[in-house]
Short mmCIF file of C-alpha atoms and ligand atoms in Angstrom, two decimals:
data_model
loop_
_atom_site.label_atom_id
_atom_site.label_comp_id
_atom_site.label_asym_id
_atom_site.label_seq_id
_atom_site.Cartn_x
_atom_site.Cartn_y
_atom_site.Cartn_z
CA MET A 45 70.59 -6.11 3.01
CA LEU A 46 67.19 -4.74 3.61
CA LEU A 47 64.82 -7.46 5.39
CA GLY A 48 61.62 -7.55 2.92
CA PRO A 49 57.95 -8.36 3.95
CA ASN A 50 57.76 -11.46 6.39
CA ARG A 51 54.99 -13.18 8.34
CA TYR A 52 55.17 -16.30 10.28
CA GLY A 53 52.40 -18.72 12.55
CA LYS A 54 51.10 -21.86 12.37
CA ALA A 55 50.04 -23.63 9.36
CA GLU A 56 47.74 -26.49 9.39
CA THR A 57 45.97 -26.93 12.28
CA ARG A 58 43.49 -29.68 11.99
CA VAL A 59 40.94 -29.21 14.24
CA VAL A 60 37.51 -30.96 14.59
CA ARG A 61 34.79 -29.85 16.99
CA ILE A 62 32.09 -32.20 17.87
CA THR A 63 28.89 -30.75 19.15
CA ARG A 64 26.50 -32.83 21.26
CA ASP A 65 22.82 -31.71 21.86
CA GLY A 66 21.66 -34.65 23.43
CA ASP A 67 22.10 -38.26 21.03
CA LEU A 68 22.17 -35.55 18.02
CA HIS A 69 26.30 -34.71 17.44
CA GLY A 70 27.75 -32.52 14.63
CA ILE A 71 30.92 -32.15 13.61
CA LYS A 72 33.02 -29.14 12.38
CA ASP A 73 36.67 -30.59 10.58
CA CYS A 74 38.55 -27.45 9.90
CA ASN A 75 41.69 -26.57 8.84
CA VAL A 76 43.25 -23.36 10.20
CA GLY A 77 46.09 -21.36 9.18
CA VAL A 78 47.53 -18.54 10.89
CA ALA A 79 49.87 -15.88 9.67
CA LEU A 80 51.06 -13.37 12.06
CA SER A 81 53.49 -10.17 10.84
CA GLY A 82 54.60 -6.69 13.13
CA ASP A 83 57.42 -5.84 15.07
CA MET A 84 59.44 -8.82 13.56
CA ALA A 85 62.77 -7.28 12.88
CA ALA A 86 64.70 -8.43 15.39
CA ALA A 87 63.86 -11.82 15.47
CA HIS A 88 65.12 -12.09 11.84
CA LEU A 89 67.68 -9.72 12.38
CA ALA A 90 69.28 -10.74 15.78
CA GLY A 91 67.26 -13.97 16.57
CA ASP A 92 65.86 -11.61 19.61
CA ASN A 93 62.18 -14.00 20.03
CA ALA A 94 61.37 -11.30 22.50
CA ALA A 95 58.01 -10.18 19.58
CA VAL A 96 57.63 -13.87 19.05
CA LEU A 97 54.81 -15.77 19.85
CA PRO A 98 55.16 -19.23 19.39
CA THR A 99 53.42 -21.11 16.30
CA ASP A 100 52.75 -23.22 19.32
CA SER A 101 50.75 -21.37 20.83
CA GLN A 102 48.73 -20.44 17.81
CA LYS A 103 48.06 -23.53 17.16
CA ASN A 104 47.07 -23.96 21.14
CA THR A 105 44.61 -21.08 20.80
CA VAL A 106 43.09 -22.36 17.84
CA PHE A 107 42.17 -25.12 19.90
CA ALA A 108 41.29 -23.36 23.26
CA PHE A 109 39.18 -20.94 21.33
CA ALA A 110 37.29 -23.91 19.27
CA ARG A 111 36.00 -24.83 22.87
CA LYS A 112 35.66 -21.41 24.44
CA TYR A 113 33.55 -20.36 21.60
CA GLY A 114 32.86 -22.86 19.38
CA ILE A 115 32.72 -22.57 15.49
CA ALA A 116 29.78 -21.50 13.87
CA GLU A 117 30.78 -19.81 10.78
CA ILE A 118 34.29 -20.10 9.17
CA GLU A 119 34.99 -16.77 8.77
CA GLU A 120 33.39 -15.84 12.20
CA PHE A 121 35.83 -17.97 13.98
CA ALA A 122 38.84 -16.87 11.94
CA LEU A 123 37.65 -13.18 13.19
CA LEU A 124 37.86 -14.26 16.23
CA LEU A 125 41.53 -15.26 16.20
CA ALA A 126 42.77 -12.85 14.08
CA ARG A 127 41.31 -10.28 16.70
CA HIS A 128 42.88 -11.95 19.37
CA PHE A 129 45.97 -12.18 17.98
CA VAL A 130 46.28 -8.43 16.70
CA ASP A 131 44.50 -6.98 19.94
CA SER A 132 46.30 -8.88 22.55
CA ARG A 133 49.95 -8.49 21.23
CA PRO A 134 51.26 -5.10 20.80
CA SER A 135 54.06 -6.43 18.46
CA VAL A 136 51.53 -7.50 16.11
CA HIS A 137 49.98 -5.56 13.68
CA ARG A 138 48.26 -7.52 11.37
CA ALA A 139 47.08 -11.10 11.53
CA ARG A 140 45.70 -13.60 8.19
CA VAL A 141 43.59 -16.73 9.05
CA ALA A 142 42.68 -18.56 6.76
CA VAL A 143 40.25 -21.86 6.97
CA GLU A 144 39.28 -24.59 4.79
CA GLU A 145 36.10 -26.37 6.02
CA TYR A 146 35.29 -30.03 5.46
CA PHE A 147 31.85 -31.83 4.84
CA TRP A 148 30.32 -34.46 6.24
CA ASP A 149 26.96 -36.17 6.24
CA ARG A 150 24.73 -38.49 8.71
CA ILE A 151 24.59 -42.17 7.81
CA PRO A 152 20.84 -42.84 7.68
CA GLY A 153 19.40 -45.48 9.55
CA GLU A 154 18.60 -48.94 7.59
CA ASP A 155 15.41 -48.81 5.52
CA GLY A 156 15.13 -45.27 6.25
CA THR A 157 15.23 -44.75 9.60
CA ALA A 158 16.59 -42.11 11.59
CA GLY A 159 20.51 -42.36 11.91
CA THR A 160 22.06 -42.83 15.53
CA GLY A 161 22.76 -39.36 15.72
CA HIS A 162 26.65 -40.00 16.28
CA SER A 163 27.51 -41.51 13.11
CA PHE A 164 29.21 -40.06 9.66
CA VAL A 165 30.43 -40.14 6.07
CA ARG A 166 32.84 -37.80 4.93
CA SER A 167 31.01 -36.03 1.94
CA GLY A 168 32.24 -35.86 -1.57
CA ARG A 169 31.10 -32.36 -1.61
CA GLU A 170 33.32 -29.24 -2.33
CA THR A 171 36.04 -27.86 0.44
CA ARG A 172 34.90 -24.78 1.72
CA THR A 173 37.15 -21.67 2.63
CA CYS A 174 37.92 -18.38 3.77
CA VAL A 175 40.55 -15.71 4.19
CA VAL A 176 40.19 -13.30 6.70
CA HIS A 177 42.90 -10.23 7.31
CA TYR A 178 42.79 -7.70 10.62
CA ASP A 179 44.98 -4.77 10.30
CA GLY A 180 45.96 -3.91 13.87
CA PRO A 181 46.36 0.52 13.22
CA SER A 182 43.68 0.76 10.57
CA ARG A 183 41.52 -1.46 12.37
CA ARG A 184 40.28 -2.85 8.53
CA VAL A 185 39.17 -6.14 8.23
CA THR A 186 38.35 -7.74 4.99
CA VAL A 187 37.09 -11.07 4.26
CA VAL A 188 37.38 -13.89 1.60
CA SER A 189 35.39 -16.80 1.58
CA GLY A 190 35.09 -19.48 -1.77
CA LEU A 191 35.32 -23.40 -2.03
CA THR A 192 37.57 -25.48 -3.95
CA GLY A 193 36.71 -28.69 -5.43
CA LEU A 194 33.44 -28.22 -6.95
CA THR A 195 33.58 -30.66 -9.80
CA VAL A 196 30.89 -30.07 -12.52
CA LEU A 197 29.92 -31.55 -15.79
CA ASN A 198 27.74 -30.27 -18.92
CA SER A 199 27.50 -33.60 -20.79
CA THR A 200 26.40 -31.09 -24.01
CA GLY A 201 25.41 -27.63 -24.23
CA SER A 202 29.29 -26.67 -25.11
CA GLU A 203 30.70 -25.59 -28.21
CA PHE A 204 34.53 -24.36 -29.08
CA HIS A 205 35.54 -22.83 -32.81
CA GLY A 206 36.16 -19.81 -34.41
CA PHE A 207 39.60 -19.77 -32.13
CA ALA A 208 43.10 -18.35 -33.63
CA GLU A 209 45.02 -20.58 -35.36
CA ASP A 210 48.96 -20.87 -36.12
CA GLU A 211 51.30 -23.62 -37.61
CA PHE A 212 50.96 -25.69 -34.55
CA THR A 213 47.34 -25.98 -34.00
CA THR A 214 45.43 -29.53 -34.90
CA LEU A 215 42.56 -29.09 -32.27
CA ALA A 216 39.02 -29.44 -34.29
CA PRO A 217 36.79 -27.32 -34.06
CA THR A 218 33.38 -28.51 -32.19
CA ARG A 219 29.67 -27.70 -31.77
CA ASP A 220 28.99 -30.85 -28.99
CA ARG A 221 31.83 -31.51 -26.44
CA VAL A 222 31.47 -31.99 -22.79
CA LEU A 223 32.41 -29.21 -20.61
CA ALA A 224 34.12 -29.97 -17.13
CA THR A 225 35.82 -28.67 -14.79
CA GLU A 226 36.77 -28.46 -11.06
CA VAL A 227 35.81 -24.99 -9.47
CA ARG A 228 37.89 -23.16 -7.51
CA ALA A 229 36.44 -19.80 -6.28
CA ALA A 230 37.32 -16.82 -3.70
CA TRP A 231 34.68 -13.88 -3.01
CA ARG A 232 35.48 -11.00 -1.55
CA HIS A 233 32.62 -9.31 0.99
CA ARG A 234 31.71 -6.18 0.67
CA ALA A 235 32.04 -5.64 4.33
CA GLU A 236 32.07 -7.95 7.81
CA HIS A 237 28.41 -9.17 8.04
CA ASP A 238 26.87 -11.86 10.00
CA GLY A 239 25.14 -14.11 7.36
CA TYR A 240 28.23 -16.04 6.07
CA ALA A 241 26.15 -19.64 6.22
CA ALA A 242 23.39 -18.07 3.71
CA SER A 243 25.70 -16.26 1.73
CA TYR A 244 27.58 -19.72 1.10
CA ALA A 245 24.50 -21.20 0.02
CA ARG A 246 23.66 -18.54 -2.57
CA ALA A 247 27.23 -17.93 -3.66
CA ARG A 248 27.18 -21.82 -4.40
CA ARG A 249 24.02 -22.37 -5.98
CA ALA A 250 24.59 -19.20 -8.16
CA LEU A 251 27.95 -21.01 -9.57
CA LEU A 252 26.05 -24.07 -10.24
CA ALA A 253 23.25 -22.57 -11.76
CA ALA A 254 25.25 -20.33 -14.50
CA PHE A 255 27.48 -23.32 -15.08
CA ALA A 256 24.14 -25.43 -16.11
CA GLY A 257 22.31 -22.66 -17.94
CA THR A 258 25.09 -21.54 -19.94
CA HIS A 259 25.25 -22.76 -23.20
CA SER A 260 28.84 -22.51 -23.48
CA LEU A 261 31.15 -21.01 -26.31
CA SER A 262 34.15 -21.12 -24.68
CA LEU A 263 35.06 -22.28 -20.53
CA GLN A 264 35.95 -18.02 -20.53
CA GLN A 265 32.81 -17.13 -21.27
CA THR A 266 31.34 -19.54 -18.71
CA LEU A 267 33.89 -18.67 -16.22
CA TYR A 268 32.43 -14.74 -16.67
CA ALA A 269 28.48 -15.83 -16.48
CA MET A 270 29.18 -17.70 -13.31
CA GLY A 271 31.53 -14.64 -11.97
CA CYS A 272 28.03 -12.64 -13.04
CA ARG A 273 25.57 -14.80 -11.68
CA VAL A 274 27.34 -14.65 -7.71
CA LEU A 275 27.74 -10.62 -7.72
CA GLU A 276 24.00 -10.33 -9.27
CA GLU A 277 22.72 -13.23 -6.61
CA CYS A 278 24.84 -11.82 -3.72
CA GLY A 279 24.62 -8.10 -2.95
CA GLU A 280 27.14 -8.53 0.16
CA ILE A 281 29.83 -9.61 -2.54
CA CYS A 282 31.57 -7.21 -4.33
CA GLU A 283 34.53 -9.31 -6.20
CA ILE A 284 34.75 -13.20 -6.82
CA ARG A 285 37.79 -15.13 -8.65
CA LEU A 286 37.88 -17.97 -10.27
CA SER A 287 40.09 -20.67 -11.45
CA MET A 288 38.68 -23.28 -13.38
CA PRO A 289 40.91 -26.23 -15.09
CA ASN A 290 39.61 -27.28 -18.41
CA LYS A 291 38.83 -31.17 -17.41
CA HIS A 292 39.30 -32.28 -21.24
CA HIS A 293 36.90 -35.51 -22.52
CA PHE A 294 38.14 -36.71 -25.56
CA THR A 295 35.87 -38.75 -27.53
CA VAL A 296 37.74 -42.26 -28.23
CA ASP A 297 38.29 -43.20 -31.85
CA LEU A 298 36.26 -46.51 -31.79
CA ALA A 299 35.99 -46.72 -35.54
CA PRO A 300 39.16 -49.78 -35.43
CA PHE A 301 36.83 -52.28 -33.94
CA GLY A 302 34.21 -51.46 -36.10
CA LEU A 303 32.03 -49.20 -33.61
CA ASP A 304 30.54 -46.11 -33.77
CA ASN A 305 30.99 -43.37 -31.00
CA PRO A 306 27.73 -41.19 -31.23
CA GLN A 307 29.29 -38.67 -28.22
CA GLU A 308 29.09 -41.79 -25.66
CA VAL A 309 32.69 -42.59 -24.85
CA PHE A 310 35.51 -40.60 -23.68
CA PHE A 311 38.91 -40.35 -22.53
CA ALA A 312 39.15 -38.18 -19.31
CA ALA A 313 42.76 -36.75 -19.78
CA ASP A 314 43.97 -35.99 -16.17
CA ARG A 315 47.09 -33.52 -17.47
CA PRO A 316 48.12 -31.63 -19.34
CA TYR A 317 44.35 -29.40 -19.00
CA GLY A 318 43.58 -25.71 -19.95
CA LEU A 319 43.51 -23.69 -16.93
CA ILE A 320 40.66 -20.53 -17.16
CA GLU A 321 41.49 -18.02 -14.67
CA GLY A 322 39.56 -14.38 -13.85
CA ALA A 323 38.05 -12.26 -11.94
CA VAL A 324 34.73 -10.35 -12.09
CA LEU A 325 34.18 -7.24 -10.00
CA ALA A 326 30.98 -5.19 -9.28
CA GLU A 327 32.05 -1.31 -11.17
CA ASP A 328 31.22 0.00 -7.44
CA ALA A 329 33.61 -3.11 -5.76
CA PRO A 330 35.35 -0.67 -2.51
CA ASP A 331 39.23 -1.20 -2.64
CA ALA A 332 40.15 -4.58 -2.03
CA GLY A 333 43.14 -3.36 0.30
CA PHE A 334 45.10 -6.48 1.68
CA ALA A 335 42.12 -8.89 1.26
CA TRP A 336 44.06 -11.15 -1.36
CA GLU A 337 47.64 -10.89 0.50
O1 LIG B 1093 36.69 -23.47 -23.84
C1 LIG B 1093 38.08 -23.50 -24.12
N1 LIG B 1093 39.11 -22.29 -24.19
C2 LIG B 1093 39.99 -22.40 -24.11
O2 LIG B 1093 40.93 -21.52 -24.38
C3 LIG B 1093 40.20 -23.84 -25.16
N2 LIG B 1093 41.53 -23.89 -25.53
C4 LIG B 1093 41.45 -25.34 -26.22
O3 LIG B 1093 42.43 -26.25 -26.70
N3 LIG B 1093 40.73 -26.03 -25.71
C5 LIG B 1093 39.87 -25.20 -25.49
N4 LIG B 1093 38.77 -24.81 -24.72
#
């Protein structure tokens, strides 16, 4: 028997960092996953834990670093942790740190007054994500940012026709349908930089603008347009991977009730759903290395 690739770490450390600027507080609400790899053969083959930094210590490090360094951008926090685990321990050769960030909005005061400064409501927005890798021997860093749960809908401007047909095809071609999806996207930065907040805002804006601005002949075409727009608007990004379920909205037949239905009443089916996935790369994208592992 041979030991294959392995990694270990603490998954899903939920860390909430409150900042206090007088009466004005802020929240960073994150879920951090750490995975380390290196000289772990003895641990697996012989139960020798000398090289194994407990996952409990990894979790403690996340909390301690949140206190010591704060959590500015999730990519920066993830890189700080990744470098720490690799550079402080010869047996750890590579770290993968993934962070999800959940957004909170301030609760406004009544009658348009300012809120308390310490009252928040969890946002219905998407989740921001990142996955960073740091490889000790090569000192190479990769940074992938992204989002999940960005739910969007066009109530017209979407067609689907001219598709292949076989003996099982019943789908009617359409020149006007609802197009809805929940975007999951991950984009690879060309290199480490210090503008992750602005980069995220730009990429998100580009995704939304392309979804809204594309007259769709298929979700595949829309996906490609969204990926292209992000690469056009964000020079720091060289590759984007998109996963987009087709959240089908079926026009309900109301004729049995003597009613017409001019594209007004839909059955929003949750399953099964088409799942459209694809990557868009800049022609000069550098080698991805271990970025997507
Ligand atoms: O945009 C679409 N792409 C498909 O591949 C597909 N297949 C399907 O049944 N409906 C759709 N819609």
